[in-house]
RNA sequence: GGACAGAUGGCAGAGCGGUUGAAUGCACCGGUCUUGAAAACCGGCAUGGGUUUAUAGCCCAUCCAGGGUUCGAAUCCCUGUCUGUCCGCCA
């Protein structure tokens, strides 16, 4: 959501920002509606003032035992005029909200221009992109997992349809170990507060982080009007919804390990094999609520927190800045971390760290106030994967695949979570 | 799921349909007093919007949300949401 005053003062800046998103100029339509609405409001308020004054008079006259019928009739007449204006005010307000809530966030100046993921800009790489045991034609994770007998897509399809998986035995445990390790890292090492949040949320909450109204088709809605979270960013960010928090309590850092549910409506045919793109997957999420002055530094910090997980797992990766054409709806700037996947011989996205500025905060009405200060302002919100658990499982399986026996070696940092297992092999 | 009770400013808590945007206490901020602090005393202290050069003034809205009754609603009526208590069911 946007500051109408800012658009009013600088319509061409707003249009330029939307142009970077590939959208037509919006300010003219917005400002026309805004002007109409303010005119209606001014007229309405004048009538309200008149009504209030006359009603008070009636009170006085009646208290003195007089007859106020004439004034009462006059107020009735005012009321009739007000109804039409009230309707107009409401309609114009809704129209305005419809437009504003469907427009994407304004991107930061340093986001590179570009059309799609091919124009993203690499900022660093870490590690040697190759399987650590020298496998030349490393199989993909589903081949490794199916040969081990611990990754079953057919049974999952029987249970739930496509884009689901049934993990079992030590691969199931490995997934859990990865999640535990990530959660411990984000809490103990990086200072995020662990949360175990609701996974079904209200429409307002989905609106607050920007999933609604525009991306309804990607979401699972329940029969009683709730929504399955597509990421715990939604819940963690909305913790401060409708709140005025003390500036001294910022930054607030939250993390959660939760399932994520997505329809993947727009990606039919993409990544159909394996568990890269599923309707349900686990993710450890990081969310930071910051003072506006601190969000840039927090963004860099969050990126390091995510990268640190891959470094601890010794999985090669590269980090990119998303270009304008690839940056998500709610973000002002996004870093993607792509893990090396030997089976695909490619880097694949495993984390996305975004700063949203005040975009979500405005939608949520989440503000802060300095102690003793009168003025409130919107907080900044950031979110990042720390990391996607399913994709990390893939990365571990392919990077730690041992061609000698088709097994998967357990990374050192995960060993404490694996109950003494050093390597997963076929039973 | 059933029955009852409730929802008021940062918190607690008053409030007869008519100068109530809202008593009072606490918290907070400023001041007096004090070497300093505490206490005491004095003053201030909601949010959003319109108008405006203005974070000045004026005006409007807001006492959970949305409708309604009325010349006038925190106060009356309806619906919804949430909270509490009891009953039922249950991991």
PDB file of N, CA and C in Angstrom, chain A residues 17 27 143 146 262:
ATOM      1  N   UNK A  17       8.265   4.619 -10.866  1.00  0.00           N
ATOM      2  CA  UNK A  17       8.457   3.409 -10.069  1.00  0.00           C
ATOM      3  C   UNK A  17       7.631   2.255 -10.625  1.00  0.00           C
ATOM      4  N   UNK A  27      -0.717   7.167 -11.662  1.00  0.00           N
ATOM      5  CA  UNK A  27      -1.011   8.285 -10.778  1.00  0.00           C
ATOM      6  C   UNK A  27      -2.237   9.082 -11.226  1.00  0.00           C
ATOM      7  N   UNK A 143      16.296 -39.804  -7.960  1.00  0.00           N
ATOM      8  CA  UNK A 143      16.901 -41.104  -8.285  1.00  0.00           C
ATOM      9  C   UNK A 143      17.615 -41.673  -7.070  1.00  0.00           C
ATOM     10  N   UNK A 146      14.866 -42.662  -4.458  1.00  0.00           N
ATOM     11  CA  UNK A 146      14.054 -43.829  -4.831  1.00  0.00           C
ATOM     12  C   UNK A 146      14.894 -45.107  -4.775  1.00  0.00           C
ATOM     13  N   UNK A 262       1.184 -24.314  -1.096  1.00  0.00           N
ATOM     14  CA  UNK A 262       1.030 -23.480  -2.297  1.00  0.00           C
ATOM     15  C   UNK A 262       0.379 -24.265  -3.422  1.00  0.00           C
TER      16      UNK A 262
END
